[in-house]
JSON list of C-alpha atoms in Angstrom, two decimals:
[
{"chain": "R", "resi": 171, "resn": "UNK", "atom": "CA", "xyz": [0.00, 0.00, 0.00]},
{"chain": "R", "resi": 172, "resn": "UNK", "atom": "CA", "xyz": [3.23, 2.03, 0.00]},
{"chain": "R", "resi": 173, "resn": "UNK", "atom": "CA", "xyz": [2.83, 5.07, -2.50]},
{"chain": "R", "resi": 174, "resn": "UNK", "atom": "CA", "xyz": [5.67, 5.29, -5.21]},
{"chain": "R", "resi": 175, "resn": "UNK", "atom": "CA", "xyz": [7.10, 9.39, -4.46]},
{"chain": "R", "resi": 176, "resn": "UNK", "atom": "CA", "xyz": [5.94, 10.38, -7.48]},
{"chain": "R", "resi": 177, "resn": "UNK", "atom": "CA", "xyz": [2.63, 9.80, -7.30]},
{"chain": "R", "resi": 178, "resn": "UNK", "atom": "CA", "xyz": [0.08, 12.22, -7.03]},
{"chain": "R", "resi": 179, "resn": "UNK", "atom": "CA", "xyz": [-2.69, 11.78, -3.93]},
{"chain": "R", "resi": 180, "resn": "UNK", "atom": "CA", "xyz": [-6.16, 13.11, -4.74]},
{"chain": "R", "resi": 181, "resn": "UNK", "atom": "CA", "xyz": [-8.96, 13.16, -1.65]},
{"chain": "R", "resi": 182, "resn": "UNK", "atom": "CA", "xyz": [-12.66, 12.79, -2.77]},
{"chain": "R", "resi": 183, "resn": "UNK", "atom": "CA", "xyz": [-15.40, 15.09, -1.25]},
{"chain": "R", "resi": 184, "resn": "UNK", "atom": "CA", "xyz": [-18.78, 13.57, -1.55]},
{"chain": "R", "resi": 185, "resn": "UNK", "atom": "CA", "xyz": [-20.01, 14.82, -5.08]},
{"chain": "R", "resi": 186, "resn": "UNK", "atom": "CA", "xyz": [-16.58, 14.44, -6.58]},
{"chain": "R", "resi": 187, "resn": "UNK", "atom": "CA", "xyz": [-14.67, 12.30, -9.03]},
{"chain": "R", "resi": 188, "resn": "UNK", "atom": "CA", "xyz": [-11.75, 12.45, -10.29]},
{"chain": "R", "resi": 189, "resn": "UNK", "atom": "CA", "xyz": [-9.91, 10.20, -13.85]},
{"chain": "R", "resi": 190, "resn": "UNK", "atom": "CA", "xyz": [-6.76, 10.18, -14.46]},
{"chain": "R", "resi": 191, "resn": "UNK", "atom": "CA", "xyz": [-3.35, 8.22, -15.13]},
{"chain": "R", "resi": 192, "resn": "UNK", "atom": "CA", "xyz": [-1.11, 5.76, -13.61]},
{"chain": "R", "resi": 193, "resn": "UNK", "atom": "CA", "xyz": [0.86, 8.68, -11.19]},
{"chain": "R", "resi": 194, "resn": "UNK", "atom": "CA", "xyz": [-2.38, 8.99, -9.27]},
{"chain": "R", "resi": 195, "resn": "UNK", "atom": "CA", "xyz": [-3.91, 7.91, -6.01]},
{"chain": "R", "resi": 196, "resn": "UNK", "atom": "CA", "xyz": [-7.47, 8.01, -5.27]},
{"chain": "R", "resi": 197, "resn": "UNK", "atom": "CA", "xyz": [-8.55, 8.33, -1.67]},
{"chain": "R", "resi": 198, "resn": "UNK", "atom": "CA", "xyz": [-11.89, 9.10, -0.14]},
{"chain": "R", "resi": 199, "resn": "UNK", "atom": "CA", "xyz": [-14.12, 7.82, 2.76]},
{"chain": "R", "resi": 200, "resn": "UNK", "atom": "CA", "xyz": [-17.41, 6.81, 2.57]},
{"chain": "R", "resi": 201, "resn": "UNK", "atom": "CA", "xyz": [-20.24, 6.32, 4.69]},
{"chain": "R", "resi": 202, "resn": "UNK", "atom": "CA", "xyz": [-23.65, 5.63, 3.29]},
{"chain": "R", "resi": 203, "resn": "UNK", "atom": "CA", "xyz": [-22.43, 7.24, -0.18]},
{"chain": "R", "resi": 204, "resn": "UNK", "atom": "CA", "xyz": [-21.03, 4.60, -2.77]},
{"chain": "R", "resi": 205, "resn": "UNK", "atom": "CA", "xyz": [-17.59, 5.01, -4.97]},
{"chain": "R", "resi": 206, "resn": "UNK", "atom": "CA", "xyz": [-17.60, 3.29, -8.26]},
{"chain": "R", "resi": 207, "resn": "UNK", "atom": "CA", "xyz": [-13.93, 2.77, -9.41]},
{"chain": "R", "resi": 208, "resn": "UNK", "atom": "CA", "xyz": [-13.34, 2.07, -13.22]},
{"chain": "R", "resi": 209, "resn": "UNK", "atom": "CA", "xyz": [-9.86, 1.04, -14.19]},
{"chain": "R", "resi": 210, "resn": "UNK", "atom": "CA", "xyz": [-8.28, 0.15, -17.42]},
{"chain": "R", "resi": 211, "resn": "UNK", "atom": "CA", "xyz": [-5.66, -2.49, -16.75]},
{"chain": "R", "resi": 212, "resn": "UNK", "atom": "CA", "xyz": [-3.42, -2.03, -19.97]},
{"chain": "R", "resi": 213, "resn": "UNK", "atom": "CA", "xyz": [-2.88, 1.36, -19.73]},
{"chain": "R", "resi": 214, "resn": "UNK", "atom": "CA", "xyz": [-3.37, 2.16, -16.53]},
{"chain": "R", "resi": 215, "resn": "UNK", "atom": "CA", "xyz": [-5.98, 4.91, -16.24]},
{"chain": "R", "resi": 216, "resn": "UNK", "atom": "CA", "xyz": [-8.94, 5.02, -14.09]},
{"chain": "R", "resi": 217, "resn": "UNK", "atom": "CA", "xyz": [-11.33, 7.06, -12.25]},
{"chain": "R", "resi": 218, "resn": "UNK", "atom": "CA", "xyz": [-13.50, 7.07, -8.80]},
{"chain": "R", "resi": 219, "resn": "UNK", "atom": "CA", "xyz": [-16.45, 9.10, -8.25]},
{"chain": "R", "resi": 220, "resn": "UNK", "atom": "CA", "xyz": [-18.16, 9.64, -4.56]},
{"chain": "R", "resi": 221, "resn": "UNK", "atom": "CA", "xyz": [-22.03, 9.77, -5.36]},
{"chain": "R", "resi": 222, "resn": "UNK", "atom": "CA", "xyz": [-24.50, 10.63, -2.15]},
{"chain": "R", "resi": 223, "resn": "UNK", "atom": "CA", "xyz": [-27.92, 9.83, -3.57]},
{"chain": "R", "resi": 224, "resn": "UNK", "atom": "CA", "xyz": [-29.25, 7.58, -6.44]},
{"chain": "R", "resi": 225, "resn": "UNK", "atom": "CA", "xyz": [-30.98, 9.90, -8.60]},
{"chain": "R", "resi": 226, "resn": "UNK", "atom": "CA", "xyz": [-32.24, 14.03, -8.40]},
{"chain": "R", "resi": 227, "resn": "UNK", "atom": "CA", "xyz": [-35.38, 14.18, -7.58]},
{"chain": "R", "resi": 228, "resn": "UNK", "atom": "CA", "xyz": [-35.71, 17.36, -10.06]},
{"chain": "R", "resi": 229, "resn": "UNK", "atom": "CA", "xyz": [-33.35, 18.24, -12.52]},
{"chain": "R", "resi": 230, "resn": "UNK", "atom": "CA", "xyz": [-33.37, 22.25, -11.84]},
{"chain": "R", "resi": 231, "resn": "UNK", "atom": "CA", "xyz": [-29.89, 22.59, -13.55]},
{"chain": "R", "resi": 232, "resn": "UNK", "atom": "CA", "xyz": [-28.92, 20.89, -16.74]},
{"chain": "R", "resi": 233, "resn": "UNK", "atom": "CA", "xyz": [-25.28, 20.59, -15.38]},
{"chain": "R", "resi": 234, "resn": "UNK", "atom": "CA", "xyz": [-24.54, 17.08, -14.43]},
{"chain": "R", "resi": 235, "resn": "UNK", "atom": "CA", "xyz": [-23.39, 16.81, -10.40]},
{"chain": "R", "resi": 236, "resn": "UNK", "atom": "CA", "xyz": [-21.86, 14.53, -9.10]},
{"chain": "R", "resi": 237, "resn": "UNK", "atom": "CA", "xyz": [-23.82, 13.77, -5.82]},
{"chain": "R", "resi": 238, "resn": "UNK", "atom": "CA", "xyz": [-26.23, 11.81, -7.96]},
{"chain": "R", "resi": 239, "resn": "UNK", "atom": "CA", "xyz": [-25.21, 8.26, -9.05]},
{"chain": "R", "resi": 240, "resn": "UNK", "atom": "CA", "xyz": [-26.18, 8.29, -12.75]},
{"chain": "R", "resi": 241, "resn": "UNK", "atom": "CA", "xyz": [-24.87, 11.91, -12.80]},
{"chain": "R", "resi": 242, "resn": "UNK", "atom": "CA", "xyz": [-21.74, 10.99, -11.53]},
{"chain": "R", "resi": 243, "resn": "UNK", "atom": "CA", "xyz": [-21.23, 7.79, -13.29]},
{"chain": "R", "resi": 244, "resn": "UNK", "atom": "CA", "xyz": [-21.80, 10.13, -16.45]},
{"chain": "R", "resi": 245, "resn": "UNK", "atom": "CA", "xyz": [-19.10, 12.31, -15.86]},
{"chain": "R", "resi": 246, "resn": "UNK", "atom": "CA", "xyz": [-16.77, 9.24, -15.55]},
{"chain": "R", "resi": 247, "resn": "UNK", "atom": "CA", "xyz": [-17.90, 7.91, -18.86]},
{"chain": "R", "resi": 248, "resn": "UNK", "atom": "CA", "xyz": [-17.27, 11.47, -20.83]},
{"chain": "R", "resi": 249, "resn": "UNK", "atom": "CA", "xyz": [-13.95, 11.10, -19.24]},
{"chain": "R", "resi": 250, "resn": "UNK", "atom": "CA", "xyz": [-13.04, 7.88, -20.37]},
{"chain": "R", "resi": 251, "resn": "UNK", "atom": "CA", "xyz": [-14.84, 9.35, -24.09]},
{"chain": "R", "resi": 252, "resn": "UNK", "atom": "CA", "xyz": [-12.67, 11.96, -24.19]},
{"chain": "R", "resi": 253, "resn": "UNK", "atom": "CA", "xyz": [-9.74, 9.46, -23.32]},
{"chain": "R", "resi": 254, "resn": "UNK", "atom": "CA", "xyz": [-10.31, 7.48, -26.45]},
{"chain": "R", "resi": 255, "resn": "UNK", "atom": "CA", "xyz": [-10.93, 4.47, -24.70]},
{"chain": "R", "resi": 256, "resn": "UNK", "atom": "CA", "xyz": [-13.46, 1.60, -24.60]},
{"chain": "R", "resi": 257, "resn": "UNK", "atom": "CA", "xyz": [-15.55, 1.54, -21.88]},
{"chain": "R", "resi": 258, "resn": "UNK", "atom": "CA", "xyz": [-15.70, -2.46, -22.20]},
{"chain": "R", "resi": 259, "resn": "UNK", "atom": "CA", "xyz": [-11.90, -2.17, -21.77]},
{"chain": "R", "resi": 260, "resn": "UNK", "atom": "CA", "xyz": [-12.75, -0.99, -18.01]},
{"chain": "R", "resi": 261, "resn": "UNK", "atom": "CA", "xyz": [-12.86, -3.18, -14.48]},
{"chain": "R", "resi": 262, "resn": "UNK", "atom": "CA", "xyz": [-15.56, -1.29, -12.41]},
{"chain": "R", "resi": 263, "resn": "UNK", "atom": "CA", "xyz": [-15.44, -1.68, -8.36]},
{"chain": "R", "resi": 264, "resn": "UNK", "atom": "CA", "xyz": [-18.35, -0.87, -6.55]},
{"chain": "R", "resi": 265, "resn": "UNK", "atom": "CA", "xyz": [-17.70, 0.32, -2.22]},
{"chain": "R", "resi": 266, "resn": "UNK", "atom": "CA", "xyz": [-19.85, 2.06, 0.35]},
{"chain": "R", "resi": 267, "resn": "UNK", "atom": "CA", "xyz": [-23.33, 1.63, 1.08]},
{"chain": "R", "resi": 268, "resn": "UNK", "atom": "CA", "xyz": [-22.54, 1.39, 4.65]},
{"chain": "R", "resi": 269, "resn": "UNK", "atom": "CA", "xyz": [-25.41, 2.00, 7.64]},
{"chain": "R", "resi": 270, "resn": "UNK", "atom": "CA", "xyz": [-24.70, 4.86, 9.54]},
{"chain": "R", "resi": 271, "resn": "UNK", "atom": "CA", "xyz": [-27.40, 4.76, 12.49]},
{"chain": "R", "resi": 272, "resn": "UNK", "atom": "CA", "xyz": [-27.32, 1.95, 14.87]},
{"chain": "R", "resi": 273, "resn": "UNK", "atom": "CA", "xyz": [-31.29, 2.20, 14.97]},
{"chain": "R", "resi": 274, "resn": "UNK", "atom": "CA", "xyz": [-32.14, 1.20, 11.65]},
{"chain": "R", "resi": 275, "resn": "UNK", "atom": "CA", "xyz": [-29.08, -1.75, 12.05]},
{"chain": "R", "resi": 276, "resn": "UNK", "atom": "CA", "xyz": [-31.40, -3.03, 14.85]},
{"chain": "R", "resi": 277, "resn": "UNK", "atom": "CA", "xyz": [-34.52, -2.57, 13.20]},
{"chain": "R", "resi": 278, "resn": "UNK", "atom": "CA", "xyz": [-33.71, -3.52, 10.17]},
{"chain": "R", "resi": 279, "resn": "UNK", "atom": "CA", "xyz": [-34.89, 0.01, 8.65]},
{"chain": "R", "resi": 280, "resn": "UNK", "atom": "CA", "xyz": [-33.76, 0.60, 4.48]},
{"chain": "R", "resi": 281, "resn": "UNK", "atom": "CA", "xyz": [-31.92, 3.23, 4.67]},
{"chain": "R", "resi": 282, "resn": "UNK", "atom": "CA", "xyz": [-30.14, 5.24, 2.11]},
{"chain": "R", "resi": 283, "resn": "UNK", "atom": "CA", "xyz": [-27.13, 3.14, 1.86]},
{"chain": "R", "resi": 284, "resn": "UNK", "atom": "CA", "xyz": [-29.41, 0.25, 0.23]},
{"chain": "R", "resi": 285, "resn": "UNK", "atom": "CA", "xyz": [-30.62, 2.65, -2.11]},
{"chain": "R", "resi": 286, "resn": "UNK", "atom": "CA", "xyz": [-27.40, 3.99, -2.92]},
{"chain": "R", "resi": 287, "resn": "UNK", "atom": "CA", "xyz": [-25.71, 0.77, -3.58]},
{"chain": "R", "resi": 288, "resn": "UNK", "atom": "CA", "xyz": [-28.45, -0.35, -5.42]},
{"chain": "R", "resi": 289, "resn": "UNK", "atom": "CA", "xyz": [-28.26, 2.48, -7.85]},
{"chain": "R", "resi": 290, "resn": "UNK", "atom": "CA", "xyz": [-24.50, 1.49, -8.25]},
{"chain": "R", "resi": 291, "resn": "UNK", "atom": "CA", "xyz": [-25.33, -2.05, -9.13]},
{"chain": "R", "resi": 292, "resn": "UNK", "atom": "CA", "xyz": [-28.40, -0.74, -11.61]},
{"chain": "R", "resi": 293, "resn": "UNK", "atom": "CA", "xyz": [-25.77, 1.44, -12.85]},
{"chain": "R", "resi": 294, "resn": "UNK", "atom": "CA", "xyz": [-23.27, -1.19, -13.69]},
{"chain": "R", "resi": 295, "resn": "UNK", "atom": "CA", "xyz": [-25.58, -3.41, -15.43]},
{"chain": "R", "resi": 296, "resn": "UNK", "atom": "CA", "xyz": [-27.54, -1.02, -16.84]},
{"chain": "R", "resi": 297, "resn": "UNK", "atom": "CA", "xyz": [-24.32, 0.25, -18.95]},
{"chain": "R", "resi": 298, "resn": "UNK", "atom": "CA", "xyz": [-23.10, -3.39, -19.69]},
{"chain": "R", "resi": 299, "resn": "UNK", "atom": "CA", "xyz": [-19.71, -2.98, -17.25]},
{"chain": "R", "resi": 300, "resn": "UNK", "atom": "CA", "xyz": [-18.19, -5.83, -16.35]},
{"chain": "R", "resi": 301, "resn": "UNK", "atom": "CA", "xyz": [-18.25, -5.72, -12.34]},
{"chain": "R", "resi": 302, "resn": "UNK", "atom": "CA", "xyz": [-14.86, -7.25, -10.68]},
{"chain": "R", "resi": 303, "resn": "UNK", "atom": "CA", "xyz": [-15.64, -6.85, -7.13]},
{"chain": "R", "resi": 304, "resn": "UNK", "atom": "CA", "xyz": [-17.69, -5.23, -4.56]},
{"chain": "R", "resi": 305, "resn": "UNK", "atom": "CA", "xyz": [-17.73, -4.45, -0.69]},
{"chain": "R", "resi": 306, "resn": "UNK", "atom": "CA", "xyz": [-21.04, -2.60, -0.29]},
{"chain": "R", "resi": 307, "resn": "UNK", "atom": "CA", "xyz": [-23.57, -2.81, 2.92]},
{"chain": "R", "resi": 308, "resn": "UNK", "atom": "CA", "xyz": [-22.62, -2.92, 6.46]},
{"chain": "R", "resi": 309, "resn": "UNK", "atom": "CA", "xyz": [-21.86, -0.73, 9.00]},
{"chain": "R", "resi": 310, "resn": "UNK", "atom": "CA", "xyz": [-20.51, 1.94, 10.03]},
{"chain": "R", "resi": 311, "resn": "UNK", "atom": "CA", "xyz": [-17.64, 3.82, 7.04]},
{"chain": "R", "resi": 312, "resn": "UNK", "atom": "CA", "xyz": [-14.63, 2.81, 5.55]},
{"chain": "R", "resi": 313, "resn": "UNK", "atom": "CA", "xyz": [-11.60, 4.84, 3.61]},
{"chain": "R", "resi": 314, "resn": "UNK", "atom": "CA", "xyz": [-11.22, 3.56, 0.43]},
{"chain": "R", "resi": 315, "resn": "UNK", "atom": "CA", "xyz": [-7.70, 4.30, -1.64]},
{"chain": "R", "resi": 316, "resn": "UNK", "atom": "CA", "xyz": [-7.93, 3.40, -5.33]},
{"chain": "R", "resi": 317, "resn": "UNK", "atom": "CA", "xyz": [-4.22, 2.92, -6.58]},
{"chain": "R", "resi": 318, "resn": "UNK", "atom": "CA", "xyz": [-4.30, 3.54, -10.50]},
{"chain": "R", "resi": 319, "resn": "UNK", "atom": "CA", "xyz": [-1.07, 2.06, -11.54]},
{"chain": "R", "resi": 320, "resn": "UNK", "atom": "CA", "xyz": [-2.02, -1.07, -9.49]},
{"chain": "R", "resi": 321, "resn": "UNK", "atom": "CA", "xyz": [-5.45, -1.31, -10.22]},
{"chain": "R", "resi": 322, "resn": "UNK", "atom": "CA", "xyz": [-5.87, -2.57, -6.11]},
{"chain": "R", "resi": 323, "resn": "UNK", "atom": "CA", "xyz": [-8.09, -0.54, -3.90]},
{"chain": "R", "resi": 324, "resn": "UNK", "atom": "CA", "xyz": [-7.56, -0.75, -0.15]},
{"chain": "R", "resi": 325, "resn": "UNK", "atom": "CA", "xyz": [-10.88, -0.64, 1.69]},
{"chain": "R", "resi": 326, "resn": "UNK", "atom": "CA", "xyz": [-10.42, 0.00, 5.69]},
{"chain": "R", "resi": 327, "resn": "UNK", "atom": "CA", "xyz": [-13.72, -0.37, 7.40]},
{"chain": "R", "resi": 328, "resn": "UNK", "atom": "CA", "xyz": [-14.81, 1.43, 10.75]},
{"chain": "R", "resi": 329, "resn": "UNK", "atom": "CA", "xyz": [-17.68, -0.18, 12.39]},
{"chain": "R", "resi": 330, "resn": "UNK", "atom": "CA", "xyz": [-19.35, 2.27, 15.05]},
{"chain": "R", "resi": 331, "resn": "UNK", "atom": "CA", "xyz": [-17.69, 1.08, 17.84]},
{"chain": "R", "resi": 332, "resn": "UNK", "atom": "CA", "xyz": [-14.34, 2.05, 16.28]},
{"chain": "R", "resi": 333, "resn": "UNK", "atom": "CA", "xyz": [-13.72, -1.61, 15.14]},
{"chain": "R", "resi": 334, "resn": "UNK", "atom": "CA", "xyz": [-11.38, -1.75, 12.03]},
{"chain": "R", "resi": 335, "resn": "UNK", "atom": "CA", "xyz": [-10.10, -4.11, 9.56]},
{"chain": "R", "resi": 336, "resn": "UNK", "atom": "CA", "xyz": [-8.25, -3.57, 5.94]},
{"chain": "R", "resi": 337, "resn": "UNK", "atom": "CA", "xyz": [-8.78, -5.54, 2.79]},
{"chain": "R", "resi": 338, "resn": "UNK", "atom": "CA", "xyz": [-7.28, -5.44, -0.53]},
{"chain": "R", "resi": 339, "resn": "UNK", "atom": "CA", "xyz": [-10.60, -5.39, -3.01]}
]
């Protein structure tokens, strides 16, 4: 998980994304919002957006944002357009989702990290990606750190209590 030195670190704020080459870092955390990663493993470019809710309710601005899961995903795809790229070409992660109230873990209450995880899996299928892995659901957040010249993304998850663990996704 070491970072080469010349590697560039970016930090996601929910609504962001970012694409870009095989000097970059991706790093964001995520509670009940969901990162899609897409990664090209020949020539090493990729992308990860942080989306906060499935869909706008009403579209008051015709500029896409990134909060939104199909908005965001969209912006990836003009990205990897405008790369010259095929989208086929592309490993897609899904991560987040998690449960963020210890109520609605007890009661079993949908809650928006369902939703949003299930508009990331809609998403994937709905644009014929080929899905490679995902760690969605749970409890609690976890950091995520996409490394583009790797292709591995490092998912740490923090349960409420403060209970960790890392995995290589």
């Amino acid at each position: 998980m070491r970072k080469p030195p010349h590697v560039i670190e970016i930090f996601l704020n929910p609504g962001e994304y970012y694409f870009g080459d095989r000097d970059i870092r991706i790093r964001t955390i995520l509670g009940s919002c969901v990162s899609i990663t897409l990664w090209h493993p020949k020539l090493l470019l990729g992308g990860m957006c942080h989306y906060m809710l499935p869909s706008r309710q009403g579209r008051g601005s015709k500029l896409a944002d990134g909060k939104y899961a199909d908005e965001a995903l969209g912006l990836l795809l003009e990205e990897i357009r405008r790369s010259g790229t095929a989208l086929e070409d592309y490993q897609v992660k899904l991560f987040g989702g998690g449960n963020m109230f210890q109520r609605q873990v007890i009661t079993g209450q949908t809650h928006i990290g369902i939703k949003n995880a299930e508009a990331g899996r809609h998403l994937v299928k709905h644009h014929g990606l080929r899905l490679a892995s995902e760690d969605l659901g749970g409890a609690g957040h976890r950091t995520v750190i996409f490394d583009i010249w790797s292709g591995h993304v490092w998912v740490r998850h923090l349960a409420p209590q403060g209970v960790g663990h890392c995995n290589d996704i």
